[in-house]
Amino acid sequence: MSRSPSFSVKSELSPKLDPESLQQWVVAFCIIRFDLEQGQLIEECYPPGCLTQDEELEVAFSSFPDSVSQHQNRSSIHDCIFFFRFRRRGSSQIDASSTEMAEIDKKLTPKSPDVKVLRRSKSNNDSNDSRYMYGYVFNRQRHDERLKRGGEQKSVVILSHSPYSSVFRPLLQIMGPLYFDIGRKALEHIAAYVSMWPSPVPGKLMELPIGNAALKVNLPPAHSLPSENGMLFEESASSMAPFLPNNQSVPQGLFHDSDLFGIFRGLLLQLWVLWELLLIGEPMLIIAPTPPQCSEAVAGLVSLVAPLLCSVDFRPYFTIHDPEFAHLNSLQEGDTFPPMILGVTNLFFLKSLRNMPHVISVGSPAPNTNRLPLATRSSTGRISSRPEGFGFQQLSLKKFSPSNLLNAVKLRRDGPLCLMTEHKEAIWSTYSATTKPDTSILNRLIDAGMSPRVEESMSVVNNEILRRHFLELTTNFLAPFGPYFRTRTPSEGSSPFVDPPPLIPFNADEFLGSLSARGPGKFVSKRMRSNWLDLYRRFLEGPNFTPWFQRRRAVAEQEQHRLWRQARMKTDIQQLISKMSELEIVDSFNAIERHILEETQLDQSGRASTDSGATCQKLMGDLQAVFNVLPKDMQQLLLFNPQRAALLKGAPEHTKLPGRPLIQDGTCDYFVASFCFWSEITSPTSRSIFLPDVPESKYCQMNESSVSQYT
């Protein structure tokens, strides 16, 4: 983020906003106060009416720390930033994969990859647009002995359908203090600025003006965003198959700005275990002293598996008030936990969720810090002054000594309930990892000691080292699936008008058998133990595989469609049909006819690409050329269709299609009448052609199946 140290609001800016533009980024801004008599109360919600009563309760309960460690701070003002995620009411709990695939099948239709802007399938106000909502919280605790209980709490919350932490964290650092300075006007002004922002473009560096400041942020790429958030981003072919990016500044997954090294500094050797647990979708309980630390830990975990689409249900800050807690609390020993990552601070979860198979404790008790300073962001996108919980713990890198080994044995024996008396960084799990820790990576990490300024700059270096390594590890792990996303182009001399061949079919047993025979590749083999095939098997059975694989297949099919469409545009139809048999020519006629229909259907639905007009014109010319070389008896058979007869033999020479450039070919008349998108075509000579046997006042309702009877 790049902005001036002092922030001011332009007085001439109108507080009026465009709700539709605002909702591309933000659902609502909320102010929540903790009342001693009534509990959490929403004082403001702007724009009003954006949330249901149930959602208001959910947001209110999730916007305050529920851990006693927060109240040990006796300084006058204590600020912290964290975020949460909750399931919207009416959403299915477990069928994430099937819903994800239904959305992909329904929405990801082939079109030009040049258009990478999102398209919305429903109204932004429809609560079913998203299965989840994200809340980004600026919480202020003010200590004052004159008040009841010696203080008060208030939270400023940004609600969004999108996991854009790189945007909303720095925005909160502006908006939070501004609200406590000028009150409700801060919400109106910030909302007005946000509604003026351009539409979000995944994977791009965006500059977002806010007053006299400018947020320079990288958004996560399209392939890491779930398609359930009411919008579907067109994905480019570059995300079609696993690969390592050349540009390291481009994020490859969610929460690329999380402080991975800082929050897991005491558990560096266990990062490879955590990577595997998330890869195969195992349920995990992350416990930390404060909401900023537990939400940062969950975000860091999710970022470990980039560029894989993470389909595990993750909750950066989970409380006992969440509606799903009752279900989780009812699970008995032997019951299977759903694939979830729960970030918690309340030690009660250690007892209520004692059957959770993997428990990870991170962070350290909150120091006696005071008011959160206004921050600046370097060119790398990292915050140079962070709220409590986002910075490094002031610890040196742990030495792997025999005494530490004994401590680890003692921790395992005592179990996670030992955290009830003293917080320690540890992992409790019976899972045996396949991947070996890469000590060469650990040795490259820099320990800056106790100097906050030096340590801040070193954090950037250490996070990049770790993130690059796990990106490379995940990419190489996914590489064996590459052939199933491989596209093919028309071979030289073949017709691009026929349907492209299907992608290689996938069968899990055949894949595992083939992989067992040839191996996973040098990079993976070197870093994994001999039971690496079991990790692939568990990955195939887990919640992450199907959504990721189907999304990649959809993108590959889209890319193959683009390549074949491009080949049709470049084909010399006269040269092609000169080498065809009569049957192949007839097949080409039908295929071209079908492609014209597809282009027009895309145009009618508003999803046509920018070159659709030129493509349609080229196809119409090709159709006329193919018709001209057909045998006379075949031409006469086709002309039994009165619409074809009227248009191919006696149509006006120049016809202007609605919304299309002027096409110098009578074939377009044929096209329009055959598929009946308009009931009347008017030529420059004012001669009208009416479809036979159709009343002038009605449109013809023919479809592709009714056309096929004439072909």
XYZ file of C-alpha atoms in Angstrom:
711
model
C 0.000 0.000 0.000
C 1.292 3.423 -0.878
C -0.221 6.419 0.841
C 0.572 9.607 2.689
C 1.225 9.383 6.430
C -1.763 11.662 7.044
C -5.127 10.697 5.598
C -7.789 13.174 4.606
C -11.194 12.807 2.986
C -12.008 14.940 -0.033
C -14.829 17.198 1.077
C -16.222 17.533 -2.421
C -16.857 13.792 -2.732
C -20.581 13.028 -2.690
C -21.526 10.367 -0.130
C -23.959 8.889 -2.651
C -22.770 5.629 -4.106
C -23.663 3.018 -6.666
C -24.664 -0.091 -4.647
C -24.021 -2.414 -7.591
C -20.485 -1.100 -8.066
C -19.831 -1.264 -4.333
C -20.886 -4.911 -4.182
C -18.174 -5.906 -6.608
C -15.903 -5.429 -3.605
C -17.922 -4.996 -0.406
C -21.295 -6.239 0.859
C -21.493 -3.884 3.842
C -19.589 -1.872 6.444
C -20.628 -2.521 10.053
C -19.977 -0.917 13.426
C -20.449 -3.310 16.334
C -20.361 -2.412 20.026
C -20.062 -4.744 22.978
C -22.796 -3.825 25.460
C -22.539 -5.096 29.036
C -26.288 -5.573 29.289
C -27.196 -6.845 25.802
C -23.944 -8.240 24.454
C -22.861 -7.557 20.881
C -24.938 -4.894 19.116
C -24.726 -3.675 15.521
C -24.813 0.120 15.737
C -24.393 0.803 12.023
C -24.728 -1.216 8.829
C -23.976 0.696 5.645
C -25.575 0.455 3.149
C -28.593 -0.498 5.286
C -30.603 -3.657 4.654
C -27.722 -5.727 3.253
C -27.835 -8.467 5.890
C -30.482 -10.784 7.257
C -31.064 -10.949 11.016
C -29.240 -14.277 11.204
C -26.266 -12.827 9.356
C -26.200 -9.804 11.657
C -25.978 -12.137 14.655
C -23.233 -14.162 12.984
C -21.193 -11.054 12.222
C -21.697 -9.570 15.689
C -20.515 -12.691 17.530
C -17.482 -13.112 15.246
C -16.250 -9.533 15.548
C -14.896 -9.626 19.111
C -12.077 -11.586 20.743
C -13.408 -14.345 22.993
C -10.067 -15.132 24.619
C -9.024 -13.911 28.057
C -5.562 -13.004 26.795
C -6.967 -9.909 25.148
C -8.152 -8.592 28.511
C -4.755 -8.952 30.148
C -3.616 -5.837 28.331
C -3.999 -2.846 30.589
C -2.828 -0.131 28.196
C -5.250 2.676 27.416
C -6.021 1.596 23.826
C -5.446 -1.737 22.146
C -6.147 -2.274 18.424
C -6.022 -5.511 16.477
C -7.008 -6.710 13.009
C -8.244 -10.188 12.140
C -10.756 -11.820 9.805
C -13.390 -14.529 9.869
C -15.438 -16.552 7.392
C -18.917 -17.950 7.878
C -21.354 -20.019 5.875
C -24.391 -18.140 4.664
C -27.721 -19.541 5.811
C -29.414 -21.933 3.410
C -26.082 -23.229 2.072
C -25.356 -26.924 1.987
C -22.795 -28.059 4.539
C -20.925 -30.887 2.928
C -21.593 -30.859 -0.829
C -18.943 -28.271 -1.686
C -17.444 -30.361 -4.451
C -20.720 -31.176 -6.191
C -21.910 -27.586 -5.975
C -18.577 -26.367 -7.281
C -18.832 -28.684 -10.260
C -22.444 -27.741 -11.002
C -21.450 -24.084 -11.059
C -18.544 -24.807 -13.396
C -20.615 -26.916 -15.775
C -23.356 -24.289 -15.873
C -21.272 -21.151 -16.195
C -17.924 -21.921 -17.807
C -19.040 -21.925 -21.440
C -16.441 -21.616 -24.193
C -15.574 -18.123 -25.257
C -12.614 -16.024 -26.130
C -9.949 -16.049 -23.394
C -9.229 -12.438 -24.273
C -12.224 -11.569 -22.121
C -11.038 -12.122 -18.557
C -13.583 -9.910 -16.791
C -15.977 -11.564 -14.401
C -19.600 -12.141 -15.246
C -22.343 -12.329 -12.666
C -24.937 -15.062 -12.822
C -27.376 -13.584 -10.310
C -28.194 -10.392 -8.529
C -25.668 -9.293 -5.961
C -28.433 -9.052 -3.402
C -29.340 -12.717 -3.705
C -28.179 -14.395 -0.510
C -27.567 -17.613 -2.417
C -24.872 -16.015 -4.577
C -22.229 -17.051 -2.062
C -21.955 -19.983 0.241
C -19.537 -17.979 2.400
C -18.957 -14.423 3.521
C -15.706 -12.912 4.784
C -15.521 -10.388 7.618
C -12.437 -8.214 8.136
C -12.337 -6.700 11.629
C -10.639 -3.676 13.189
C -11.210 -4.156 16.920
C -10.466 -1.453 19.491
C -10.397 -2.082 23.230
C -10.211 1.060 25.362
C -9.224 0.805 29.001
C -10.886 3.340 31.281
C -11.326 2.759 35.012
C -14.295 5.134 35.015
C -16.324 2.762 32.824
C -18.087 -0.424 33.907
C -15.656 -3.326 33.883
C -12.933 -0.773 33.300
C -13.261 -0.376 29.546
C -15.226 -0.757 26.305
C -14.928 -2.571 22.978
C -15.951 -1.650 19.463
C -15.299 -3.220 16.050
C -15.289 -1.826 12.522
C -16.092 -4.633 10.069
C -15.842 -4.919 6.280
C -18.006 -7.711 4.833
C -17.254 -9.156 1.411
C -17.927 -12.212 -0.719
C -14.248 -12.261 -1.704
C -11.088 -13.373 0.154
C -9.193 -10.196 -0.765
C -7.127 -9.866 2.404
C -4.490 -7.874 0.514
C -7.151 -5.191 -0.058
C -9.197 -5.181 3.120
C -6.419 -5.328 5.708
C -4.780 -2.077 4.588
C -8.219 -0.557 3.992
C -9.089 -1.326 7.623
C -5.899 0.368 8.776
C -7.273 3.531 7.193
C -10.944 3.073 7.934
C -10.671 1.909 11.561
C -8.878 4.956 13.004
C -10.890 7.235 10.688
C -14.166 5.952 12.116
C -13.025 6.577 15.689
C -12.077 10.116 14.610
C -15.157 11.231 12.620
C -17.825 8.572 13.229
C -20.444 7.407 10.691
C -19.195 9.783 7.994
C -16.163 7.523 7.666
C -18.398 4.673 6.462
C -20.136 6.857 3.892
C -16.911 8.323 2.525
C -15.042 5.007 2.365
C -18.058 3.336 0.704
C -18.193 6.124 -1.876
C -14.504 5.681 -2.706
C -14.815 1.892 -2.950
C -17.843 2.190 -5.266
C -15.631 4.202 -7.631
C -13.027 1.440 -7.882
C -12.768 -0.530 -11.134
C -14.013 -4.106 -11.219
C -11.624 -6.565 -9.557
C -9.273 -8.314 -11.975
C -7.864 -11.537 -10.481
C -4.112 -12.037 -10.532
C -3.400 -8.408 -11.400
C -1.730 -5.517 -9.616
C -4.419 -2.900 -9.020
C -4.191 0.676 -7.794
C -7.267 1.575 -5.772
C -7.638 5.252 -4.767
C -8.923 6.005 -1.298
C -8.905 9.687 -0.355
C -5.375 10.993 -0.736
C -4.069 7.424 -0.494
C -3.681 4.640 -3.036
C -3.810 0.940 -2.246
C -1.478 -0.941 -4.578
C -2.479 -4.564 -4.216
C -2.172 -7.899 -5.989
C -5.417 -9.862 -6.178
C -5.329 -13.668 -5.991
C -5.518 -15.415 -9.381
C -8.767 -16.713 -10.852
C -7.817 -20.369 -10.482
C -7.601 -19.989 -6.684
C -11.036 -18.381 -6.296
C -14.071 -20.589 -5.668
C -16.827 -20.191 -8.244
C -19.527 -20.075 -5.558
C -19.104 -16.398 -4.763
C -21.779 -15.264 -7.221
C -19.341 -14.590 -10.030
C -17.166 -16.612 -12.318
C -13.845 -15.343 -13.555
C -12.713 -16.364 -16.982
C -9.469 -18.245 -16.597
C -6.700 -17.941 -19.119
C -4.948 -20.918 -20.635
C -1.924 -20.207 -18.449
C -3.761 -21.728 -15.490
C -4.773 -24.760 -17.523
C -1.955 -27.012 -16.346
C 0.476 -26.963 -13.426
C 3.563 -24.891 -14.087
C 5.978 -22.597 -12.298
C 5.429 -18.896 -13.024
C 8.221 -16.777 -14.389
C 7.018 -13.627 -12.639
C 7.452 -14.184 -8.910
C 5.572 -10.995 -8.012
C 2.315 -12.469 -9.326
C 0.419 -14.298 -6.552
C -0.422 -17.940 -7.227
C -3.007 -18.563 -4.520
C -5.129 -17.176 -1.715
C -3.613 -15.128 1.126
C -0.276 -14.667 -0.602
C 0.413 -11.778 1.788
C 0.105 -13.873 4.967
C 3.084 -13.930 7.339
C 3.845 -17.623 6.919
C 7.252 -17.542 8.587
C 6.202 -15.263 11.427
C 3.223 -17.285 12.600
C 4.825 -20.750 12.156
C 8.277 -19.730 13.314
C 8.249 -22.228 16.171
C 6.987 -25.082 13.946
C 9.121 -24.769 10.831
C 10.015 -28.467 10.713
C 6.309 -29.316 10.764
C 5.326 -27.209 7.743
C 5.637 -30.225 5.435
C 3.276 -32.221 7.673
C 0.780 -29.351 7.589
C 1.129 -29.115 3.794
C 0.180 -32.787 3.442
C -2.724 -32.536 5.888
C -4.208 -29.649 3.926
C -3.477 -31.340 0.589
C -5.527 -34.420 1.499
C -8.210 -32.394 3.324
C -7.738 -33.544 6.915
C -9.661 -31.621 9.630
C -7.426 -29.398 11.776
C -7.905 -27.306 14.904
C -5.595 -24.272 15.051
C -5.433 -22.695 18.496
C -3.719 -19.392 19.251
C -3.837 -16.810 22.048
C -5.436 -14.082 19.914
C -7.760 -13.776 16.889
C -5.072 -12.073 14.753
C -2.715 -14.992 15.337
C -5.228 -17.775 14.676
C -6.633 -16.080 11.551
C -3.105 -15.469 10.258
C -2.233 -19.128 10.866
C -5.273 -20.378 8.934
C -4.516 -17.975 6.072
C -0.892 -19.144 6.034
C -1.969 -22.787 5.882
C -4.309 -22.172 2.951
C -1.515 -20.356 1.111
C 0.752 -23.413 1.445
C -1.052 -25.412 -1.261
C -0.968 -22.766 -4.022
C -1.609 -23.108 -6.949
C -4.107 -25.804 -5.903
C -7.711 -24.647 -5.498
C -8.378 -25.118 -1.770
C -11.828 -26.667 -1.290
C -11.480 -27.364 2.428
C -13.867 -25.312 4.578
C -11.537 -22.947 6.458
C -12.613 -20.677 9.322
C -9.896 -18.166 10.255
C -11.679 -17.278 13.500
C -14.306 -19.709 14.775
C -16.411 -19.162 17.925
C -18.865 -21.214 19.951
C -21.669 -19.015 18.583
C -21.229 -20.356 15.049
C -24.334 -22.411 14.080
C -22.111 -25.311 13.005
C -20.503 -25.626 16.421
C -23.480 -27.622 17.728
C -23.002 -30.242 15.012
C -19.245 -30.458 15.569
C -19.720 -30.673 19.340
C -22.120 -33.599 18.919
C -19.582 -35.773 17.086
C -18.533 -38.764 19.145
C -15.293 -40.696 19.198
C -15.068 -42.623 15.946
C -17.222 -40.142 14.034
C -15.613 -38.454 11.049
C -15.035 -34.731 11.213
C -15.820 -32.804 8.019
C -12.782 -31.411 6.173
C -12.365 -28.117 8.030
C -9.628 -25.855 9.350
C -10.846 -24.114 12.488
C -8.919 -21.185 13.930
C -9.873 -20.690 17.588
C -8.725 -18.857 20.714
C -11.192 -20.220 23.265
C -9.615 -23.085 25.219
C -13.071 -24.616 25.618
C -12.625 -26.089 22.131
C -9.851 -28.347 23.451
C -12.506 -30.224 25.427
C -15.546 -29.875 23.191
C -13.637 -30.935 20.055
C -11.284 -33.347 21.797
C -11.757 -35.917 19.029
C -10.360 -33.589 16.358
C -7.518 -35.675 14.841
C -5.011 -32.839 14.363
C -4.430 -29.965 16.812
C -1.889 -27.213 16.141
C -1.037 -24.457 18.611
C 0.711 -21.367 17.282
C 1.648 -17.869 18.376
C 2.518 -16.444 21.755
C 0.513 -14.574 24.391
C -0.176 -10.983 23.406
C 2.471 -8.496 24.532
C 1.437 -5.255 26.185
C 1.309 -3.296 22.979
C -0.741 -0.162 22.598
C -2.559 1.606 19.823
C -2.090 0.256 16.331
C 0.067 2.695 14.325
C -0.920 3.777 10.864
C 0.996 1.670 8.415
C 2.715 1.976 5.117
C 3.254 -0.762 2.593
C 6.403 -1.395 0.680
C 6.597 -2.089 -3.032
C 6.508 -5.793 -2.240
C 3.048 -5.362 -0.773
C 3.978 -6.124 2.846
C 2.865 -3.984 5.736
C 5.783 -2.304 7.432
C 3.977 -1.761 10.710
C 1.441 -4.390 11.692
C -1.160 -4.868 14.400
C -0.531 -7.350 17.166
C -0.612 -10.862 15.818
C 0.622 -10.009 12.320
C 4.258 -9.290 13.262
C 7.020 -11.684 14.170
C 7.243 -13.271 17.544
C 10.392 -11.987 19.198
C 12.059 -15.385 19.243
C 15.206 -16.787 17.724
C 15.064 -19.754 15.391
C 14.751 -22.846 17.505
C 17.747 -25.136 17.590
C 16.993 -28.771 16.996
C 18.644 -30.081 20.172
C 18.118 -33.234 22.296
C 16.396 -31.143 24.981
C 13.865 -29.932 22.435
C 13.301 -33.531 21.388
C 12.526 -34.469 24.996
C 10.150 -31.536 25.269
C 8.374 -32.731 22.129
C 7.938 -36.209 23.637
C 6.521 -34.660 26.819
C 4.091 -32.511 24.815
C 2.830 -35.530 22.929
C 2.331 -37.447 26.147
C 0.427 -34.621 27.844
C -1.761 -33.937 24.807
C -3.314 -30.614 23.752
C -5.061 -30.189 27.133
C -1.709 -29.013 28.501
C -2.503 -25.712 26.765
C -5.079 -25.085 29.488
C -2.226 -24.214 31.857
C 0.433 -22.814 29.524
C 0.448 -21.948 25.833
C 3.101 -23.742 23.781
C 3.711 -24.068 20.065
C 3.193 -27.698 19.118
C 1.375 -30.201 16.909
C -0.635 -33.165 18.128
C -1.298 -35.640 15.324
C -0.882 -39.334 14.620
C -0.391 -38.659 10.916
C 2.881 -39.941 9.472
C 4.088 -37.580 6.761
C 5.400 -38.781 3.416
C 7.266 -35.576 2.568
C 10.627 -34.991 4.236
C 11.435 -31.498 5.567
C 13.804 -29.692 3.225
C 16.653 -28.651 5.512
C 18.319 -26.714 2.701
C 15.293 -24.397 2.691
C 15.380 -24.025 6.482
C 19.079 -23.192 6.383
C 18.397 -20.336 3.960
C 16.035 -18.627 6.382
C 17.449 -15.566 8.104
C 17.242 -14.936 11.849
C 17.371 -11.203 12.441
C 17.488 -11.475 16.221
C 15.705 -8.832 18.250
C 15.895 -5.873 15.896
C 12.298 -5.119 14.787
C 13.389 -3.017 11.827
C 15.811 -5.606 10.463
C 13.425 -8.417 11.289
C 10.632 -6.748 9.335
C 12.710 -6.666 6.164
C 13.931 -10.215 6.761
C 10.334 -11.403 7.089
C 9.784 -10.548 3.442
C 12.810 -12.626 2.440
C 11.880 -15.611 4.610
C 8.266 -15.657 3.472
C 9.325 -15.569 -0.169
C 11.737 -18.478 0.377
C 9.061 -20.613 2.028
C 6.269 -19.672 -0.353
C 8.440 -20.313 -3.409
C 9.423 -23.743 -2.086
C 5.871 -24.898 -1.367
C 4.662 -23.487 -4.673
C 7.315 -25.580 -6.403
C 6.466 -28.625 -4.277
C 2.726 -28.398 -4.990
C 3.280 -27.720 -8.688
C 5.514 -30.770 -9.058
C 3.083 -32.895 -7.064
C 0.302 -31.932 -9.497
C 2.482 -32.342 -12.598
C 1.500 -36.017 -13.266
C -2.054 -34.802 -13.965
C -0.800 -32.539 -16.770
C -1.588 -34.942 -19.663
C -5.286 -34.864 -18.720
C -5.354 -31.121 -19.457
C -3.376 -31.285 -22.710
C -5.100 -29.704 -25.687
C -4.761 -30.683 -29.338
C -4.976 -28.515 -32.430
C -6.219 -29.612 -35.884
C -3.526 -31.512 -37.736
C -2.297 -30.139 -41.041
C -4.777 -30.838 -43.825
C -7.595 -31.897 -41.490
C -10.872 -30.030 -41.132
C -11.136 -27.608 -38.182
C -14.929 -27.628 -38.572
C -15.365 -31.057 -36.997
C -15.618 -31.354 -33.219
C -12.217 -31.411 -31.482
C -11.224 -34.726 -29.906
C -12.150 -35.137 -26.227
C -9.483 -34.756 -23.567
C -7.887 -37.927 -22.236
C -10.446 -39.624 -19.937
C -9.439 -39.948 -16.291
C -9.669 -43.143 -14.274
C -8.230 -43.085 -10.754
C -7.087 -46.722 -10.716
C -5.443 -46.442 -14.120
C -3.769 -43.191 -13.103
C -2.327 -44.700 -9.913
C -1.158 -47.787 -11.780
C 0.573 -45.719 -14.441
C 2.081 -43.395 -11.843
C 3.391 -46.339 -9.838
C 5.163 -47.646 -12.928
C 6.790 -44.410 -14.082
C 7.199 -42.502 -10.794
C 6.105 -38.985 -9.806
C 9.155 -37.202 -11.166
C 12.614 -36.408 -9.846
C 11.611 -33.403 -7.738
C 8.901 -35.265 -5.806
C 10.796 -38.572 -5.557
C 13.769 -36.831 -3.972
C 11.622 -35.236 -1.256
C 9.208 -38.046 -0.425
C 9.512 -41.420 1.209
C 8.756 -44.706 -0.503
C 5.040 -44.560 0.343
C 4.477 -41.513 -1.906
C 1.779 -43.359 -3.883
C -0.418 -43.442 -0.762
C -0.300 -39.643 -0.662
C -1.618 -39.493 -4.239
C -4.319 -42.018 -3.376
C -5.457 -39.973 -0.377
C -5.360 -36.799 -2.465
C -7.673 -38.404 -5.047
C -10.097 -39.395 -2.278
C -9.969 -36.014 -0.518
C -12.104 -32.887 -0.991
C -9.524 -30.889 -2.949
C -9.029 -33.126 -5.968
C -12.388 -33.144 -7.761
C -13.053 -29.366 -7.752
C -9.483 -28.619 -8.823
C -9.401 -31.322 -11.509
C -12.789 -30.421 -12.996
C -11.895 -26.718 -13.020
C -8.653 -27.485 -14.860
C -10.524 -29.703 -17.337
C -13.075 -26.971 -17.991
C -10.300 -24.464 -18.665
C -8.503 -26.951 -20.937
C -11.686 -27.546 -22.927
C -12.182 -23.800 -23.191
C -8.640 -23.395 -24.495
C -9.098 -26.215 -27.006
C -12.320 -24.580 -28.213
C -10.424 -21.314 -28.692
C -7.636 -22.989 -30.669
C -10.062 -24.771 -33.016
C -12.132 -21.626 -33.451
C -8.950 -19.759 -34.320
C -8.046 -22.467 -36.846
C -11.459 -22.101 -38.514
C -10.832 -18.396 -38.958
C -7.521 -19.087 -40.713
C -8.731 -21.923 -42.936
C -8.847 -21.464 -46.710
C -12.193 -23.124 -47.357
C -11.652 -23.503 -51.104
C -8.362 -25.317 -50.605
C -9.835 -27.489 -47.864
C -12.928 -28.687 -49.753
C -10.887 -29.378 -52.888
C -9.424 -32.396 -51.053
C -12.697 -33.609 -49.536
C -15.016 -36.401 -50.532
C -18.692 -35.682 -51.094
C -19.610 -37.074 -47.675
C -16.967 -34.925 -45.970
C -18.302 -31.842 -47.759
C -21.836 -32.547 -46.518
C -20.489 -33.058 -42.996
C -18.644 -29.748 -43.259
C -21.849 -27.989 -44.326
C -23.648 -29.276 -41.238
C -20.684 -28.490 -38.963
C -20.375 -24.895 -40.201
C -24.105 -24.452 -39.772
C -23.791 -25.624 -36.164
C -20.883 -23.264 -35.440
C -22.908 -20.310 -36.734
C -25.714 -21.241 -34.368
C -23.283 -21.443 -31.442
C -21.871 -17.999 -32.204
C -25.347 -16.507 -32.378
C -26.484 -18.159 -29.167
C -23.470 -16.669 -27.392
C -24.336 -13.282 -28.864
C -27.959 -13.556 -27.747
C -26.899 -14.444 -24.195
C -24.500 -11.500 -24.043
C -21.385 -13.682 -23.920
C -20.082 -13.168 -27.436
C -16.399 -12.327 -27.825
C -15.214 -9.130 -29.449
C -14.445 -10.888 -32.743
C -17.780 -12.711 -32.930
C -19.013 -10.577 -35.827
C -15.944 -11.317 -37.950
C -16.138 -15.002 -37.050
C -19.793 -15.199 -38.035
C -19.102 -13.444 -41.332
C -16.251 -15.844 -42.129
C -18.409 -18.871 -41.311
C -21.255 -17.630 -43.490
C -18.888 -17.211 -46.407
C -17.536 -20.714 -45.822
C -21.073 -22.101 -45.693
C -21.931 -20.551 -49.067
C -18.695 -21.889 -50.565
C -19.429 -25.413 -49.348
C -23.007 -25.257 -50.657
C -21.785 -24.177 -54.079
C -19.661 -27.327 -54.550
C -22.294 -29.783 -53.390
C -23.793 -32.060 -56.067
C -26.948 -30.701 -57.672
C -29.148 -33.389 -56.168
C -27.810 -32.612 -52.707
C -28.350 -28.895 -53.218
C -31.929 -29.605 -54.274
C -32.451 -31.776 -51.207
C -31.299 -28.941 -48.983
C -33.519 -26.524 -50.889
C -36.604 -28.535 -49.937
C -36.470 -26.369 -46.857
C -38.421 -23.263 -48.036
C -36.315 -20.995 -45.860
C -33.115 -22.263 -47.424
C -34.612 -22.046 -50.887
C -35.673 -18.450 -50.394
C -32.397 -17.373 -48.918
C -29.762 -19.347 -50.814
C -31.344 -18.754 -54.219
C -33.114 -15.428 -53.987
C -31.978 -13.539 -50.913
C -31.005 -9.854 -51.080
C -27.354 -9.318 -51.804
C -26.702 -7.097 -48.804
C -28.307 -7.747 -45.477
C -27.769 -5.932 -42.196
C -28.216 -8.111 -39.120
C -29.303 -6.402 -35.903
C -26.217 -5.700 -33.816
C -23.907 -6.932 -36.609
C -21.723 -5.222 -39.198
C -22.941 -5.223 -42.806
C -22.186 -8.627 -44.316
C -21.692 -8.773 -48.071
C -23.240 -12.185 -48.609
C -26.755 -13.501 -49.040
C -25.796 -16.401 -46.799
C -26.555 -14.414 -43.679
C -30.188 -14.275 -44.836
C -30.103 -18.041 -44.970
C -28.654 -18.178 -41.498
C -31.255 -15.909 -39.951
C -34.221 -17.663 -41.547
C -32.918 -21.136 -40.820
C -32.528 -20.475 -37.116
C -35.369 -17.954 -36.875
C -33.920 -15.336 -34.556
C -35.811 -12.588 -36.366
C -39.157 -12.849 -38.135
C -38.335 -10.233 -40.733
C -35.258 -9.109 -42.627
C -35.231 -5.810 -44.417
C -32.766 -5.186 -47.228
C -31.437 -1.826 -48.439
C -33.915 -2.088 -51.313
C -36.770 -2.230 -48.770
C -37.728 -5.730 -49.913
C -38.953 -7.799 -46.958
C -38.690 -11.551 -46.628
C -41.235 -13.225 -44.378
C -40.834 -16.771 -43.179
C -43.455 -19.060 -44.770
C -46.411 -20.222 -42.720
C -45.496 -17.956 -39.815
C -47.798 -15.094 -38.775
C -46.136 -11.735 -39.216
C -46.866 -10.818 -35.613
C -44.958 -13.763 -34.151
C -41.368 -14.883 -34.077
C -40.514 -18.311 -35.382
C -39.539 -20.667 -32.571
C -37.293 -23.103 -34.407
C -34.311 -24.646 -32.685
C -31.317 -26.717 -33.672
C -33.186 -30.017 -33.516
C -35.892 -28.766 -35.876
C -33.256 -27.561 -38.315
C -31.515 -30.932 -38.372
C -34.452 -32.579 -40.138
C -33.502 -30.698 -43.295
C -29.799 -31.647 -43.229
